[in-house]
Amino acid sequence: MKDVLTIIMAGGRGTRLMPLTEDRSKPAVPFGGIYRLIDIPLSNCINSQLYKILVFPQYKSQSLVDHLDEGWNIFSNDLGHYLRVVAPQQRTGEKWYGGTADSVRQNLYLIKREMPRYVMILSGDHVYKMDYMAFRDYHEKVDADVTVALLEVDRAQGSEFGIAEVDNDFRIRAWQEKPKEPKPIPDDPERCLASMGIYLFRTELLLDMLEKTDYADFGRDIIPRAIDSLKIFAYPYRRMNRIRDYIRQVDADGARRTHLVEATRDSQYWRDVGTLDAYWNANMDLTGVDPFFNLYGYLWPVRTRPHQYPPAKFIFNIPDHMEPRTGTAIDSLVSPGCIISGGVVRSSVLSCDVTVRSWAMVDESVIMDHVEVGRHCKIKKAIIDKDNVIPPYTEIGINPQSDRERFTVTPRGIVVVAKGHFKAQ
């Protein structure tokens, strides 16, 4: 994939994820205990042998930049590989990035300097596994000018996305932005094709489109206006994304069958964590015996910055004449540095350096770094941002009326505690 330059859009303000994005950009939001959201597309790139990557940040990007510097400095300049963080520089005027297409336009000199055959555009805040090599092969097979990855969704959900109308060859013939009556897939009247924000362009055509227009966004502006003049094809994600290279890495027949299940399941998963409810759902999808999205697969690893913490510790103790203290975690992800000191954690995701004190209960919750849950606390269906020391006997997610008076509560009833809300006493 030496002839592909990858651009990851990482400037998202993520207003619907407030207060998690109060001090960080959306791609820098923690996920799955030890990861940031941007680790997902970056891992897809490495697993797909894409080693020339530009990251375009903008909004409150310092924590994102620090994460990339500390965890993704793995590329060899001698081999022509790189990951470069390209901050807004106002090279073409006095405006900051005005959209996905505008951010690329302001940095066309970087594309011209590399002059790859193709440019791939990715979002830095979606959760999925995708073989970009298969995506590129499909692009060449259909001889497309532009290929757009599209997700097959129920028509009832189509009004939430940009929807492509395709012919029997999956060439895009029309585009609808959040339509009330989405056009179905030709052979599936109950489903439609929703944009995933993943594009592959022939480089010369991308340069021509951006230099001759001032359109700000690919999905809203560029793609709909180019349908009649260019060959723009849909890549139906759930039909085509079978991550073929998984199977090539497996030698034993028994292992091949096992990992085929892993590859098929994971390659069907995609989630846009644009809202707090979606973010909570995506983290819950990691828990359980057979998670919907598997971080433990051997064939398509998800990488991140190393964390220098000791192993997680679970304390079980039955003192004389007192209620037993049982430090347990069930169907949960518990990161390094955590101490479950006589509390119980169920179906939850704990980031690094979380302490759960005796007789506390954490259920179906996401707990970020450097949080202490005091004795006898009850936390259910919550997102607790970092740097919180929760006092003993605190209840979160138990009394909806009380929660709404103190915290952000989502439409689904997930309680969100902002960074540093509870100070150490």
XYZ file of C-alpha atoms in Angstrom:
425
model
C 0.000 0.000 0.000
C 2.954 2.321 -0.691
C 0.899 4.323 -3.176
C -1.831 5.288 -0.650
C -1.670 8.374 1.557
C -4.079 8.236 4.509
C -5.624 11.318 6.091
C -7.395 10.963 9.446
C -9.829 13.700 10.394
C -9.264 14.356 14.106
C -10.560 17.870 14.668
C -14.029 16.970 15.881
C -15.421 19.213 18.598
C -17.839 16.502 19.718
C -20.426 18.821 21.267
C -22.858 15.932 21.775
C -20.203 14.201 23.911
C -19.981 17.042 26.424
C -18.746 17.039 29.173
C -16.268 14.365 27.973
C -15.046 16.762 25.287
C -14.768 19.785 27.571
C -10.965 19.490 27.619
C -10.238 17.094 24.748
C -11.185 16.518 21.129
C -13.542 13.708 20.224
C -10.827 11.364 18.825
C -8.917 11.742 22.111
C -11.811 10.484 24.270
C -10.744 7.332 26.173
C -12.262 4.047 25.039
C -12.107 0.463 26.200
C -10.007 1.130 29.283
C -6.561 1.767 27.779
C -7.326 3.202 24.336
C -8.329 6.495 22.743
C -10.885 6.537 19.919
C -8.206 7.450 17.365
C -6.386 4.188 18.151
C -9.094 2.279 16.269
C -8.576 3.751 12.753
C -4.819 3.941 13.329
C -4.739 0.217 14.156
C -6.798 -0.498 11.040
C -4.171 1.386 9.043
C -1.248 -0.585 10.477
C -3.054 -3.911 10.044
C -3.843 -2.928 6.430
C -0.193 -1.988 5.762
C -0.880 1.729 5.435
C 2.228 3.494 6.717
C 1.894 7.054 5.379
C -0.559 8.847 7.630
C -1.490 12.478 8.194
C -3.629 13.407 11.210
C -5.566 16.685 11.037
C -6.442 17.940 14.550
C -8.015 21.252 15.476
C -10.234 21.520 18.555
C -8.443 21.170 21.957
C -5.916 18.813 20.469
C -3.101 18.785 23.051
C -4.064 15.505 24.742
C -4.464 13.917 21.305
C -1.035 15.139 20.191
C 0.543 13.913 23.432
C -1.056 10.499 22.965
C 0.224 10.182 19.393
C 3.731 11.335 20.346
C 3.970 8.915 23.257
C 2.263 5.903 21.712
C 2.529 6.018 17.936
C 6.148 6.948 17.341
C 6.674 3.583 15.640
C 7.307 4.581 12.026
C 10.602 4.375 10.139
C 11.497 7.458 8.135
C 14.220 5.450 6.405
C 11.499 3.244 4.907
C 9.364 6.216 3.917
C 6.849 5.597 6.704
C 5.433 8.355 8.865
C 2.614 9.596 11.054
C 2.485 13.391 10.984
C 0.219 15.594 13.047
C -0.745 18.556 10.869
C -2.087 21.418 12.962
C -4.135 24.181 11.288
C -1.681 26.713 9.851
C -3.867 29.131 7.856
C -1.655 28.516 4.836
C -4.381 29.493 2.374
C -6.039 32.329 4.286
C -7.066 33.491 7.715
C -9.685 30.795 8.369
C -9.333 27.638 10.413
C -10.562 24.306 9.043
C -14.155 24.718 7.891
C -14.946 21.040 7.251
C -13.406 17.789 6.071
C -12.810 18.929 2.487
C -11.583 22.355 3.573
C -9.004 20.839 5.924
C -7.573 18.793 3.051
C -7.655 21.810 0.739
C -5.608 23.827 3.195
C -2.949 21.108 3.157
C -2.832 20.179 -0.516
C 0.890 20.894 -0.546
C 1.443 17.780 1.579
C -0.403 15.632 -0.954
C 1.471 17.195 -3.862
C 4.771 16.613 -2.104
C 3.974 12.896 -1.775
C 1.863 12.531 -4.955
C 0.478 9.077 -4.142
C -1.782 7.211 -6.516
C -4.652 7.304 -4.022
C -5.722 9.369 -1.017
C -7.819 7.698 1.681
C -9.908 9.842 4.020
C -10.886 8.430 7.432
C -12.689 9.655 10.528
C -10.785 9.536 13.794
C -13.721 8.725 16.052
C -15.492 5.577 14.811
C -15.235 2.072 16.286
C -14.818 -0.726 13.742
C -12.339 -3.099 12.112
C -11.810 -2.756 8.390
C -9.348 -4.148 5.882
C -8.429 -1.085 3.838
C -6.497 -3.317 1.415
C -9.766 -4.986 0.430
C -11.334 -1.531 0.140
C -8.584 -0.420 -2.234
C -8.803 -3.666 -4.267
C -12.533 -3.119 -4.707
C -11.881 0.465 -5.827
C -9.549 -0.797 -8.556
C -11.767 -3.705 -9.547
C -14.717 -1.432 -10.333
C -12.387 1.216 -11.844
C -13.826 3.932 -9.605
C -12.773 7.552 -9.398
C -14.058 7.698 -5.846
C -15.210 4.903 -3.550
C -17.313 5.565 -0.468
C -17.657 3.022 2.336
C -21.321 2.612 3.190
C -23.018 0.831 6.032
C -26.105 -1.268 5.465
C -28.691 -0.079 8.000
C -32.414 -0.530 8.492
C -34.405 2.061 6.582
C -35.882 3.243 9.864
C -32.396 4.442 10.869
C -31.570 5.992 7.507
C -32.770 9.458 8.425
C -29.750 9.803 10.729
C -27.184 9.506 7.908
C -26.246 10.591 4.454
C -27.817 7.929 2.206
C -26.530 6.742 -1.156
C -28.853 5.539 -3.901
C -27.065 2.930 -6.012
C -27.755 0.904 -9.135
C -27.341 -2.858 -9.483
C -23.570 -2.430 -9.898
C -23.388 -0.358 -6.698
C -22.467 2.793 -8.562
C -23.805 5.768 -6.638
C -26.519 7.525 -8.655
C -27.969 9.891 -6.057
C -27.305 11.144 -2.566
C -29.759 12.093 0.176
C -28.758 13.907 3.347
C -30.775 12.567 6.307
C -33.883 11.826 4.228
C -37.275 10.998 5.706
C -37.766 8.197 3.143
C -34.338 6.668 2.409
C -33.884 4.826 -0.882
C -33.369 1.072 -0.298
C -30.611 -1.171 -1.612
C -31.693 -2.574 -5.022
C -32.036 -6.182 -3.805
C -32.979 -5.427 -0.183
C -36.047 -3.197 0.231
C -35.744 -3.100 4.038
C -32.226 -1.676 4.172
C -30.322 1.316 2.850
C -26.703 2.418 2.492
C -25.485 5.018 5.012
C -22.206 6.920 4.712
C -19.391 5.896 7.072
C -17.210 8.916 6.284
C -14.553 6.735 4.588
C -13.436 7.731 1.082
C -10.806 6.628 -1.437
C -9.918 9.129 -4.187
C -7.744 9.068 -7.227
C -5.252 11.726 -6.257
C -5.394 13.828 -9.412
C -9.179 13.992 -9.227
C -9.124 14.968 -5.561
C -6.669 17.772 -6.273
C -8.781 18.995 -9.171
C -12.018 18.997 -7.146
C -10.530 20.864 -4.214
C -8.631 23.430 -6.245
C -11.624 24.328 -8.412
C -14.222 24.624 -5.646
C -14.555 26.026 -2.155
C -16.873 23.314 -0.856
C -16.257 22.590 2.816
C -17.325 18.979 3.349
C -16.911 15.725 1.438
C -20.179 14.076 2.391
C -22.404 17.140 2.293
C -20.851 18.971 -0.675
C -18.180 17.219 -2.745
C -19.655 13.740 -3.256
C -23.244 14.773 -4.149
C -22.015 17.313 -6.713
C -19.582 14.889 -8.380
C -21.989 11.987 -8.913
C -22.900 12.956 -12.485
C -19.359 13.677 -13.653
C -17.305 10.990 -11.903
C -17.543 7.253 -11.339
C -18.382 7.082 -7.650
C -18.978 3.609 -6.251
C -20.357 2.322 -2.975
C -18.389 -0.157 -0.906
C -21.063 -2.091 1.059
C -19.175 -2.559 4.308
C -21.012 -5.515 5.810
C -21.061 -7.448 2.537
C -17.480 -6.841 1.453
C -15.501 -6.412 4.676
C -14.386 -9.942 5.496
C -10.838 -9.017 6.518
C -9.281 -11.636 4.307
C -5.778 -11.176 5.697
C -6.939 -12.608 9.018
C -7.177 -16.039 7.477
C -3.839 -15.817 5.678
C -2.052 -15.539 9.004
C -3.506 -18.769 10.401
C -1.872 -22.105 9.624
C -3.678 -24.805 11.600
C -7.113 -25.834 10.340
C -8.641 -25.698 13.799
C -7.287 -22.224 14.443
C -8.489 -21.128 11.017
C -12.056 -22.091 11.859
C -11.852 -20.307 15.212
C -10.439 -17.126 13.767
C -12.863 -17.141 10.862
C -15.614 -16.638 13.441
C -13.613 -13.779 14.968
C -12.980 -12.178 11.590
C -16.576 -12.434 10.394
C -18.088 -11.050 13.593
C -15.673 -8.160 14.094
C -15.715 -7.154 10.448
C -19.465 -6.550 10.662
C -19.275 -4.131 13.609
C -19.318 -0.349 13.202
C -20.395 2.346 15.619
C -20.299 6.117 15.438
C -19.839 7.265 19.042
C -21.234 10.716 18.341
C -23.475 10.823 21.409
C -23.011 9.925 25.054
C -25.505 7.070 24.725
C -23.637 5.692 21.698
C -20.332 6.031 23.552
C -21.688 4.110 26.541
C -23.133 1.447 24.227
C -19.808 1.013 22.425
C -18.006 0.437 25.710
C -20.664 -2.012 26.888
C -20.210 -3.884 23.590
C -16.699 -4.788 24.825
C -17.935 -6.631 27.925
C -19.439 -10.065 28.342
C -18.295 -13.552 27.458
C -18.802 -13.070 23.723
C -18.455 -9.309 23.142
C -19.929 -7.627 20.083
C -16.555 -5.929 19.491
C -13.576 -8.016 20.536
C -10.385 -6.343 21.745
C -8.809 -9.729 22.474
C -8.546 -11.043 18.911
C -5.076 -12.122 17.831
C -5.486 -11.502 14.143
C -6.362 -7.803 14.038
C -4.764 -6.246 17.127
C -5.728 -2.810 18.420
C -2.664 -0.820 19.465
C -2.240 2.092 21.835
C 0.253 3.967 24.007
C 1.961 1.771 26.632
C 0.763 2.403 30.180
C 3.341 2.131 32.967
C 1.164 0.773 35.744
C 1.404 -2.400 37.867
C -1.024 -5.271 37.223
C -4.630 -4.999 38.336
C -5.199 -6.232 41.891
C -8.278 -7.830 43.496
C -8.575 -7.979 47.275
C -10.767 -10.555 49.016
C -11.063 -10.438 52.781
C -13.520 -11.637 55.426
C -12.728 -9.801 58.688
C -13.998 -11.099 62.002
C -17.471 -9.893 63.036
C -17.882 -7.780 59.909
C -19.628 -8.000 56.557
C -17.401 -9.796 54.007
C -15.414 -7.705 51.559
C -15.157 -9.362 48.150
C -13.022 -7.753 45.463
C -14.440 -9.116 42.199
C -15.000 -8.073 38.596
C -17.511 -9.939 36.422
C -17.822 -9.556 32.631
C -15.660 -6.438 32.844
C -12.491 -4.897 31.433
C -10.094 -3.902 34.216
C -6.991 -1.957 33.166
C -3.497 -1.938 34.718
C -3.104 -0.073 37.974
C -6.650 -0.823 39.157
C -7.305 -2.068 42.685
C -10.651 -3.692 43.404
C -10.350 -3.530 47.189
C -13.386 -5.375 48.440
C -15.837 -3.906 45.936
C -17.815 -5.536 43.121
C -17.578 -4.524 39.440
C -20.065 -5.916 36.918
C -20.276 -5.398 33.144
C -18.072 -2.318 33.290
C -14.953 -0.818 31.718
C -12.296 0.529 34.096
C -9.392 2.618 32.814
C -5.977 2.745 34.479
C -5.482 3.611 38.148
C -9.051 3.109 39.346
C -9.668 2.071 42.950
C -12.961 0.539 44.061
C -13.168 0.520 47.857
C -14.823 -2.023 50.132
C -18.546 -2.756 49.760
C -18.808 -0.457 46.725
C -20.764 -1.537 43.639
C -19.999 -0.485 40.042
C -22.466 -1.836 37.481
C -22.671 -1.239 33.708
C -20.422 1.810 33.911
C -17.384 3.380 32.257
C -14.781 4.637 34.747
C -11.840 6.639 33.368
C -8.306 7.149 34.729
C -7.447 8.165 38.286
C -10.846 7.610 39.888
C -11.455 6.407 43.419
C -14.853 4.919 44.273
C -15.387 5.247 48.001
C -16.752 2.644 50.385
C -20.417 1.679 50.050
C -20.833 3.713 46.835
C -23.412 2.529 44.313
C -22.758 3.412 40.673
C -24.992 2.089 37.907
C -25.179 2.956 34.191
C -22.753 5.855 34.481
C -19.751 7.414 32.766
C -17.227 8.816 35.265
C -14.532 11.001 33.701
C -10.991 11.088 35.100
C -9.665 12.647 38.310
C -12.670 12.010 40.552
C -12.548 10.932 44.200
C -16.104 9.816 44.918
C -17.001 10.082 48.622
C -18.264 7.047 50.565
C -21.980 6.211 50.317
C -22.415 8.249 47.113
C -25.132 6.955 44.768
C -24.940 7.640 41.024
C -27.461 6.206 38.586
C -29.797 5.113 41.368
C -32.035 8.161 41.835
C -32.832 9.804 38.448
C -34.221 13.026 39.923
C -31.204 13.566 42.155
C -28.829 12.770 39.285
C -30.389 15.371 36.990
C -29.863 18.035 39.622
C -26.122 17.332 39.807
C -24.945 15.753 36.548
C -25.527 15.380 32.830
C -28.092 12.628 32.177
C -28.586 11.258 28.656
C -31.950 10.454 27.013
C -31.336 6.800 27.836
C -30.658 7.640 31.467
C -26.864 7.298 31.507
C -25.368 9.578 34.173
C -22.187 11.441 33.172
C -19.852 12.858 35.814
C -17.455 15.479 34.473
C -13.691 15.449 34.986
C -12.724 16.473 38.510
C -16.290 16.916 39.750
C -15.508 15.156 43.024
C -12.389 16.607 44.625
C -10.175 14.781 47.096
C -10.997 15.663 50.700
